[in-house]
């Protein structure tokens, strides 16, 4: 449980808030490359950390992320013409490049120097791993490198990234990810229709048997990137089944994959659109070869992550419109719940794992009242993530910069799924952190 004040600190991300200031010290995923595929293509409406933005790919292929509103008369730049190295406002023709410089001002005399005085707010971007990253903090604090996450370091095509809208505060999605105990309930299924790429564990009888234990012993250990937490289940005499998950600042997960499975990386992150909406990015990677088209079709089928998606425009409650992938099963259609399926097939009557997660998380209230929770021993990872984030945000308020942003190599880890005789997480990590626990692409 958190106090009302701590809950506010954790969840509010607008300019000037402590958590918003902290998140603005990190490179953040903003777009997936297919959203903005071609030079001089259509611009996109975004909102990130409560700021209204427009994104466009210019003639040279670079991505600009600018304040959405033209500095002349505040027209939305989404209506603009994306042409010849800049986005030209549709209202009076002012033109801006990806750095926010005004490069043309046809509404003023040719001799005017006015355009040189105009600078639109723009945020630096990088593109890697199928994701456009943005940095929204003070220029002098910009980290030199993106975090060296394994799926980012993988060759092009070896990773698959998707993005979709969740209608809750960002922390709610992030906490659902590290809520280990719910998997044995919410996501349990009487028939195995989850897809084979993600749920290869279903093919392993020993793991299946061990996973039936719905109350594993949980422990965690802090690390430079955040923390590791392990779920330990009994697996016979002096043997344990360990699932070791990584939580990385400020909101990335790495979920353990079964050894020998096609996937070596699976995880999510939660990027705040504003205090009440979040973009979930789901990333997968394999190490043997690029994904093939039929495998991508399977991933997009919605059994796990991502959910079933459609591309569209979405009007936020305050009237602002964003362009985004939208889950097909959502709050407006009760996630397509099928009560007969709930009786006969799975725990929820809701088809996909993320669809099940969002049904729970979005109905908690957009910002859950954490002062009214009763957390138990299965919730230690949630407690740890909140504590570390709040501590880091308060430290930054006091002038102490987050060290991890200057240590991209700290992210060079992999989650672990293994059987072991070690009963303690610290012993397990001492043995495996430098072997199974290290990213192969780095
Ligand atoms: S409002 Fe954009 S050029 Fe006038
Ligand atoms: Fe879940």
Coordinates of C-alpha atoms and ligand atoms in Angstrom, one line a residue:
X1 CA 0.0 0.0 0.0
X2 CA 1.1 3.6 -0.7
X3 CA 0.0 6.8 1.0
X4 CA -2.1 9.0 -1.2
X5 CA 0.9 11.3 -1.6
X6 CA 3.1 8.5 -2.7
X7 CA 0.5 7.3 -5.1
X8 CA 0.4 10.7 -6.6
X9 CA 4.2 10.8 -6.9
X10 CA 4.3 7.4 -8.6
X11 CA 1.6 8.1 -11.1
X12 CA 1.7 11.7 -12.2
X13 CA 4.0 12.3 -15.2
X14 CA 3.3 15.8 -16.6
X15 CA 6.0 18.5 -16.9
X16 CA 7.4 19.5 -13.5
X17 CA 6.1 16.4 -11.6
X18 CA 8.8 14.4 -9.8
X19 CA 8.0 11.2 -11.7
X20 CA 7.6 13.1 -15.0
X21 CA 11.0 14.7 -14.4
X22 CA 12.6 11.3 -13.7
X23 CA 11.1 9.7 -16.8
X24 CA 12.4 12.6 -18.8
X25 CA 16.0 11.6 -17.9
X26 CA 15.6 8.3 -19.9
X27 CA 15.3 7.5 -23.6
X28 CA 11.7 6.5 -24.0
X29 CA 10.1 4.3 -26.7
X30 CA 7.8 6.6 -28.7
X31 CA 6.8 4.8 -31.9
X32 CA 7.3 1.5 -33.6
X33 CA 8.9 1.9 -37.0
X34 CA 5.9 0.6 -39.0
X35 CA 3.8 3.5 -37.7
X36 CA 6.0 5.9 -39.6
X37 CA 7.4 3.8 -42.4
X38 CA 8.4 6.2 -45.2
X39 CA 10.2 9.5 -45.8
X40 CA 7.8 12.4 -46.3
X41 CA 4.9 10.1 -45.2
X42 CA 1.9 11.3 -43.2
X43 CA 2.6 12.8 -39.8
X44 CA 1.2 11.2 -36.6
X45 CA -0.5 12.7 -33.6
X46 CA 1.1 11.7 -30.3
X47 CA 0.9 12.5 -26.7
X48 CA 3.7 11.5 -24.4
X49 CA 4.1 12.3 -20.7
X50 CA 1.1 14.6 -21.1
X51 CA 2.6 16.6 -23.9
X52 CA 0.8 16.9 -27.2
X53 CA 3.2 16.1 -30.0
X54 CA 3.5 15.5 -33.7
X55 CA 5.9 13.0 -35.3
X56 CA 7.1 12.9 -38.9
X57 CA 9.8 11.2 -41.0
X58 CA 11.6 13.7 -43.2
X59 CA 13.0 13.3 -46.6
X60 CA 16.3 12.0 -45.3
X61 CA 14.6 9.4 -43.1
X62 CA 15.1 11.1 -39.7
X63 CA 12.2 11.2 -37.3
X64 CA 11.2 14.6 -35.8
X65 CA 9.0 14.8 -32.7
X66 CA 7.8 18.3 -32.2
X67 CA 5.3 20.2 -30.0
X68 CA 2.0 19.6 -31.8
X69 CA 1.0 23.2 -32.0
X70 CA 2.4 25.6 -34.6
X71 CA 4.1 28.6 -32.8
X72 CA 2.4 31.0 -35.2
X73 CA -1.3 30.6 -34.4
X74 CA -1.3 27.2 -32.8
X75 CA -2.6 25.1 -35.6
X76 CA -2.0 21.4 -35.1
X77 CA 0.9 20.3 -37.3
X78 CA -0.8 17.0 -38.0
X79 CA -2.6 18.8 -40.9
X80 CA 0.7 19.8 -42.3
X81 CA 2.5 18.9 -45.5
X82 CA 5.5 16.7 -45.0
X83 CA 7.8 17.7 -47.8
X84 CA 11.5 18.5 -48.6
X85 CA 13.1 18.1 -45.2
X86 CA 10.3 19.6 -43.1
X87 CA 6.8 19.7 -42.0
X88 CA 4.9 22.7 -43.4
X89 CA 2.0 24.0 -41.3
X90 CA -1.3 23.8 -43.3
X91 CA -2.6 27.1 -41.9
X92 CA -0.1 29.8 -43.2
X93 CA 2.8 27.6 -44.4
X94 CA 5.5 28.0 -41.8
X95 CA 7.8 25.1 -42.1
X96 CA 9.8 23.2 -39.5
X97 CA 12.7 20.7 -39.7
X98 CA 13.2 17.8 -37.4
X99 CA 15.2 19.9 -35.0
X100 CA 12.3 22.5 -34.7
X101 CA 14.0 25.2 -36.8
X102 CA 11.7 27.3 -38.8
X103 CA 13.1 26.9 -42.3
X104 CA 10.5 28.9 -44.3
X105 CA 7.9 31.5 -43.4
X106 CA 6.1 32.5 -46.6
X107 CA 3.5 34.6 -44.7
X108 CA 6.3 37.2 -43.9
X109 CA 8.3 39.4 -46.3
X110 CA 11.3 37.6 -47.8
X111 CA 13.6 40.1 -46.1
X112 CA 12.2 39.3 -42.6
X113 CA 14.4 37.7 -40.0
X114 CA 11.4 36.7 -38.0
X115 CA 11.8 33.0 -38.9
X116 CA 15.3 32.8 -37.4
X117 CA 13.8 33.8 -34.0
X118 CA 11.2 31.0 -34.0
X119 CA 12.1 27.7 -32.6
X120 CA 9.5 25.0 -32.2
X121 CA 10.0 22.6 -29.2
X122 CA 11.5 19.4 -30.6
X123 CA 12.8 16.3 -28.9
X124 CA 15.8 14.3 -30.1
X125 CA 15.1 10.9 -31.5
X126 CA 17.0 7.7 -32.2
X127 CA 15.8 4.7 -34.1
X128 CA 16.8 1.2 -33.2
X129 CA 15.3 -2.3 -32.9
X130 CA 12.2 -1.3 -34.7
X131 CA 11.5 1.5 -32.3
X132 CA 11.8 5.3 -32.5
X133 CA 13.1 6.5 -29.1
X134 CA 12.7 10.0 -27.8
X135 CA 14.5 12.0 -25.1
X136 CA 12.3 14.7 -23.5
X137 CA 14.6 16.0 -20.8
X138 CA 17.1 18.8 -20.4
X139 CA 19.6 18.7 -23.3
X140 CA 22.6 18.7 -21.0
X141 CA 21.4 15.6 -19.3
X142 CA 20.7 13.6 -22.5
X143 CA 22.2 10.0 -22.1
X144 CA 24.8 9.3 -24.8
X145 CA 23.4 5.9 -25.5
X146 CA 20.2 3.9 -25.6
X147 CA 20.0 1.2 -22.9
X148 CA 21.8 -1.9 -24.3
X149 CA 18.7 -4.1 -24.1
X150 CA 19.2 -7.4 -25.9
X151 CA 16.3 -7.0 -28.2
X152 CA 17.6 -3.7 -29.3
X153 CA 21.1 -5.1 -30.0
X154 CA 19.7 -8.0 -32.0
X155 CA 20.2 -7.7 -35.8
X156 CA 17.2 -6.3 -37.7
X157 CA 14.4 -8.8 -38.0
X158 CA 15.5 -10.8 -35.0
X159 CA 13.2 -8.8 -32.9
X160 CA 9.5 -8.0 -33.2
X161 CA 8.0 -5.0 -31.4
X162 CA 4.4 -3.9 -31.2
X163 CA 2.7 -1.0 -29.4
X164 CA -0.9 -0.6 -28.2
X165 CA -3.0 1.7 -26.1
X166 CA -3.9 0.8 -22.5
X167 CA -6.5 3.0 -20.8
X168 CA -4.9 3.3 -17.4
X169 CA -2.0 5.1 -15.7
X170 CA 1.3 3.7 -16.7
X171 CA 2.2 2.2 -13.3
X172 CA -0.9 0.0 -13.3
X173 CA 0.3 -1.8 -16.5
X174 CA 3.9 -2.0 -15.2
X175 CA 2.7 -3.5 -11.9
X176 CA 0.5 -6.1 -13.6
X177 CA 3.6 -7.3 -15.4
X178 CA 5.5 -8.1 -12.2
X179 CA 2.4 -9.5 -10.4
X180 CA 3.7 -13.1 -10.7
X181 CA 0.9 -14.8 -8.7
X182 CA -1.9 -13.9 -11.2
X183 CA -0.5 -16.1 -13.9
X184 CA -1.7 -19.3 -12.2
X185 CA -5.2 -17.9 -12.1
X186 CA -6.1 -15.1 -14.5
X187 CA -4.2 -16.7 -17.4
X188 CA -4.8 -20.4 -16.6
X189 CA -6.5 -22.3 -19.3
X190 CA -8.1 -25.7 -19.4
X191 CA -7.2 -26.1 -23.0
X192 CA -3.9 -25.2 -24.5
X193 CA -4.7 -22.7 -27.1
X194 CA -2.0 -20.1 -26.3
X195 CA 0.4 -19.9 -29.2
X196 CA 3.4 -22.1 -29.5
X197 CA 6.0 -19.4 -29.9
X198 CA 5.4 -17.8 -26.6
X199 CA 4.1 -20.7 -24.5
X200 CA 6.6 -23.4 -25.2
X201 CA 6.6 -24.3 -21.5
X202 CA 3.3 -26.1 -22.2
X203 CA 5.3 -28.7 -24.1
X204 CA 7.5 -29.4 -21.1
X205 CA 5.9 -31.8 -18.6
X206 CA 8.3 -31.2 -15.8
X207 CA 7.8 -27.4 -16.0
X208 CA 4.1 -27.8 -16.4
X209 CA 4.0 -29.9 -13.3
X210 CA 6.1 -27.4 -11.3
X211 CA 4.0 -24.4 -12.6
X212 CA 0.9 -25.8 -11.0
X213 CA 2.1 -24.4 -7.7
X214 CA 0.2 -21.2 -7.5
X215 CA 2.1 -19.8 -4.5
X216 CA 5.8 -19.9 -5.3
X217 CA 8.4 -18.5 -2.9
X218 CA 9.4 -15.1 -4.2
X219 CA 12.6 -13.2 -3.5
X220 CA 14.3 -10.3 -5.1
X221 CA 17.7 -8.8 -5.4
X222 CA 18.6 -5.2 -6.4
X223 CA 20.9 -4.7 -9.3
X224 CA 22.3 -1.6 -11.1
X225 CA 19.6 -1.9 -13.8
X226 CA 16.8 -2.3 -11.2
X227 CA 16.1 -5.7 -9.7
X228 CA 15.8 -9.4 -10.3
X229 CA 13.1 -11.4 -8.7
X230 CA 12.8 -15.1 -8.6
X231 CA 9.9 -17.4 -8.2
X232 CA 11.0 -20.7 -6.7
X233 CA 8.8 -23.8 -6.9
X234 CA 9.6 -27.3 -5.6
X235 CA 10.6 -29.7 -8.3
X236 CA 11.4 -32.9 -6.4
X237 CA 14.2 -33.8 -3.9
X238 CA 16.6 -30.9 -3.4
X239 CA 15.6 -29.4 -6.7
X240 CA 13.8 -26.2 -7.5
X241 CA 12.2 -24.7 -10.6
X242 CA 13.3 -21.1 -10.8
X243 CA 11.8 -18.4 -12.9
X244 CA 13.9 -15.3 -12.7
X245 CA 12.5 -12.1 -14.1
X246 CA 14.3 -8.8 -14.6
X247 CA 12.8 -5.4 -13.9
X248 CA 14.8 -2.6 -15.5
X249 CA 14.5 1.2 -14.9
X250 CA 12.2 2.8 -15.4
X251 CA 9.6 0.4 -16.8
X252 CA 11.1 -2.5 -18.8
X253 CA 10.4 -6.2 -18.1
X254 CA 12.3 -9.3 -19.3
X255 CA 10.2 -12.4 -18.7
X256 CA 12.0 -15.8 -18.6
X257 CA 11.9 -18.0 -21.6
X258 CA 12.2 -21.8 -21.5
X259 CA 15.7 -22.9 -22.7
X260 CA 15.7 -24.2 -26.2
X261 CA 12.5 -22.3 -27.1
X262 CA 12.5 -20.1 -30.2
X263 CA 12.2 -17.0 -28.2
X264 CA 15.0 -15.8 -26.0
X265 CA 13.5 -12.4 -25.1
X266 CA 10.0 -11.5 -24.2
X267 CA 9.0 -8.4 -22.3
X268 CA 7.0 -5.2 -22.2
X269 CA 7.4 -1.6 -21.2
X270 CA 4.8 1.1 -20.3
X271 CA 5.3 4.5 -21.7
X272 CA 2.9 7.1 -20.3
X273 CA 0.7 8.9 -22.8
X274 CA -0.6 11.0 -20.0
X275 CA -1.7 10.2 -16.4
X276 CA -4.6 8.2 -17.7
X277 CA -3.3 6.4 -20.8
X278 CA -0.3 4.3 -21.6
X279 CA 1.4 2.8 -24.6
X280 CA 2.5 -0.7 -23.9
X281 CA 5.4 -1.8 -26.1
X282 CA 5.7 -5.6 -26.4
X283 CA 9.1 -6.9 -27.6
X284 CA 10.2 -10.4 -28.6
X285 CA 13.5 -11.6 -29.9
X286 CA 15.0 -14.9 -31.1
X287 CA 18.7 -15.5 -31.5
X288 CA 18.9 -18.1 -34.3
X289 CA 17.4 -16.2 -37.2
X290 CA 14.9 -13.4 -38.2
X291 CA 11.2 -13.9 -37.6
X292 CA 9.3 -15.3 -40.6
X293 CA 6.0 -13.9 -41.9
X294 CA 4.0 -16.9 -40.6
X295 CA 5.5 -16.5 -37.1
X296 CA 4.6 -12.8 -37.1
X297 CA 1.0 -13.7 -38.1
X298 CA 1.0 -16.1 -35.1
X299 CA 2.3 -13.4 -32.7
X300 CA -0.3 -10.9 -34.0
X301 CA -3.1 -13.4 -33.5
X302 CA -3.6 -12.1 -29.9
X303 CA -3.3 -15.1 -27.7
X304 CA -0.5 -13.5 -25.7
X305 CA 1.2 -10.2 -26.4
X306 CA 0.3 -8.1 -28.4
X307 CA -3.5 -8.4 -28.2
X308 CA -5.5 -8.4 -31.4
X309 CA -4.9 -4.9 -32.8
X310 CA -6.4 -2.5 -35.3
X311 CA -4.9 0.7 -36.4
X312 CA -6.9 3.9 -35.9
X313 CA -7.4 7.3 -34.4
X314 CA -8.5 7.5 -30.8
X315 CA -10.1 10.5 -29.1
X316 CA -8.9 10.9 -25.5
X317 CA -11.4 12.1 -23.0
X318 CA -10.2 15.7 -23.2
X319 CA -10.8 15.7 -26.9
X320 CA -7.2 15.3 -28.1
X321 CA -6.8 12.8 -30.9
X322 CA -3.9 10.3 -31.1
X323 CA -3.0 7.9 -33.9
X324 CA -2.3 4.5 -32.5
X325 CA -2.8 0.8 -32.6
X326 CA -5.9 0.0 -30.6
X327 CA -6.8 -3.3 -29.0
X328 CA -9.8 -5.0 -30.6
X329 CA -10.9 -6.4 -27.3
X330 CA -11.3 -3.4 -25.1
X331 CA -13.3 -1.7 -22.4
X332 CA -16.1 -0.7 -24.8
X333 CA -16.9 -4.3 -25.7
X334 CA -16.1 -6.0 -22.3
X335 CA -13.0 -7.5 -23.9
X336 CA -15.3 -9.8 -25.9
X337 CA -15.9 -11.9 -22.8
X338 CA -17.6 -15.2 -23.5
X339 CA -19.2 -16.7 -20.4
X340 CA -19.4 -20.1 -22.0
X341 CA -15.7 -20.0 -22.7
X342 CA -15.2 -19.1 -19.0
X343 CA -17.1 -22.2 -18.0
X344 CA -15.5 -24.6 -20.4
X345 CA -12.2 -23.3 -21.7
X346 CA -10.3 -20.8 -19.5
X347 CA -10.4 -18.9 -16.3
X348 CA -11.8 -15.6 -17.6
X349 CA -13.8 -16.2 -20.8
X350 CA -11.5 -13.6 -22.4
X351 CA -9.3 -14.8 -25.2
X352 CA -5.8 -13.4 -25.0
X353 CA -3.4 -12.9 -22.1
X354 CA -3.0 -9.1 -22.6
X355 CA -6.8 -8.9 -23.1
X356 CA -7.2 -10.6 -19.8
X357 CA -4.7 -8.3 -18.1
X358 CA -6.3 -5.1 -19.5
X359 CA -9.8 -6.3 -18.4
X360 CA -8.5 -6.4 -14.9
X361 CA -6.3 -3.4 -14.9
X362 CA -8.5 -1.0 -16.8
X363 CA -11.5 -1.7 -14.5
X364 CA -9.5 -1.0 -11.3
X365 CA -10.0 2.7 -12.0
X366 CA -7.7 4.7 -14.3
X367 CA -5.4 5.4 -11.4
X368 CA -5.9 2.7 -8.8
X369 CA -6.2 3.9 -5.2
X370 CA -3.1 2.2 -3.8
X371 CA -3.9 3.4 -0.3
X372 CA -6.7 0.8 -0.1
X373 CA -4.7 -2.3 -1.1
X374 CA -3.6 -5.2 1.1
X375 CA -0.4 -6.5 -0.4
X376 CA 0.8 -10.0 0.5
X377 CA 4.0 -12.0 0.2
X378 CA 3.3 -12.5 -3.5
X379 CA 3.5 -8.8 -4.1
X380 CA 7.2 -8.2 -3.3
X381 CA 8.2 -7.3 -6.8
X382 CA 5.4 -4.6 -7.0
X383 CA 6.5 -3.2 -3.7
X384 CA 10.2 -3.1 -4.8
X385 CA 9.4 -1.4 -8.1
X386 CA 7.4 1.3 -6.4
X387 CA 10.0 1.8 -3.7
X388 CA 12.9 2.1 -6.2
X389 CA 11.0 4.5 -8.5
X390 CA 9.8 6.7 -5.7
X391 CA 13.3 6.8 -4.1
X392 CA 14.9 7.7 -7.5
X393 CA 12.3 10.4 -8.2
X394 CA 12.8 11.9 -4.7
X395 CA 16.6 11.7 -5.0
X396 CA 16.4 13.6 -8.4
X397 CA 14.3 16.2 -6.7
X398 CA 17.1 16.6 -4.2
X399 CA 19.6 17.0 -7.0
X400 CA 20.9 13.4 -7.4
X401 CA 20.8 12.3 -11.0
X402 CA 19.8 8.7 -11.8
X403 CA 23.1 6.8 -12.4
X404 CA 21.6 4.1 -14.5
X405 CA 21.1 6.4 -17.5
X406 CA 24.8 6.7 -17.9
X407 CA 25.3 2.9 -17.6
X408 CA 23.7 1.5 -20.7
X409 CA 25.7 -1.8 -20.4
X410 CA 23.8 -2.5 -17.1
X411 CA 20.8 -3.5 -19.3
X412 CA 22.8 -6.3 -20.9
X413 CA 20.9 -9.1 -19.0
X414 CA 18.6 -11.9 -19.8
X415 CA 15.8 -13.5 -17.7
X416 CA 16.4 -17.1 -16.5
X417 CA 14.2 -20.2 -16.5
X418 CA 16.0 -23.2 -15.0
X419 CA 16.0 -26.1 -12.6
X420 CA 18.6 -25.8 -9.8
X421 CA 19.6 -27.1 -6.4
X422 CA 20.1 -23.6 -5.1
X423 CA 17.4 -22.6 -2.6
X424 CA 18.5 -18.9 -2.4
X425 CA 18.2 -16.4 -5.2
X426 CA 21.5 -14.8 -4.4
X427 CA 23.3 -18.2 -4.8
X428 CA 21.5 -18.9 -8.0
X429 CA 22.5 -15.5 -9.5
X430 CA 26.0 -15.9 -8.2
X431 CA 26.2 -19.0 -10.3
X432 CA 24.2 -18.0 -13.4
X433 CA 24.2 -14.2 -13.8
X434 CA 27.4 -14.4 -15.9
X435 CA 26.2 -17.2 -18.1
X436 CA 22.5 -17.9 -18.6
X437 CA 21.7 -14.5 -17.2
X438 CA 23.7 -12.4 -19.7
X439 CA 22.4 -11.2 -23.1
X440 CA 23.9 -12.9 -26.1
X441 CA 23.4 -9.8 -28.3
X442 CA 25.4 -7.1 -26.7
Ligands
LIG1 S1 -0.6 28.6 -37.5 FE1 1.0 27.5 -38.5 S2 1.7 28.8 -40.0 FE2 0.1 29.9 -39.0
LIG2 FE1 -0.8 -11.1 -17.0

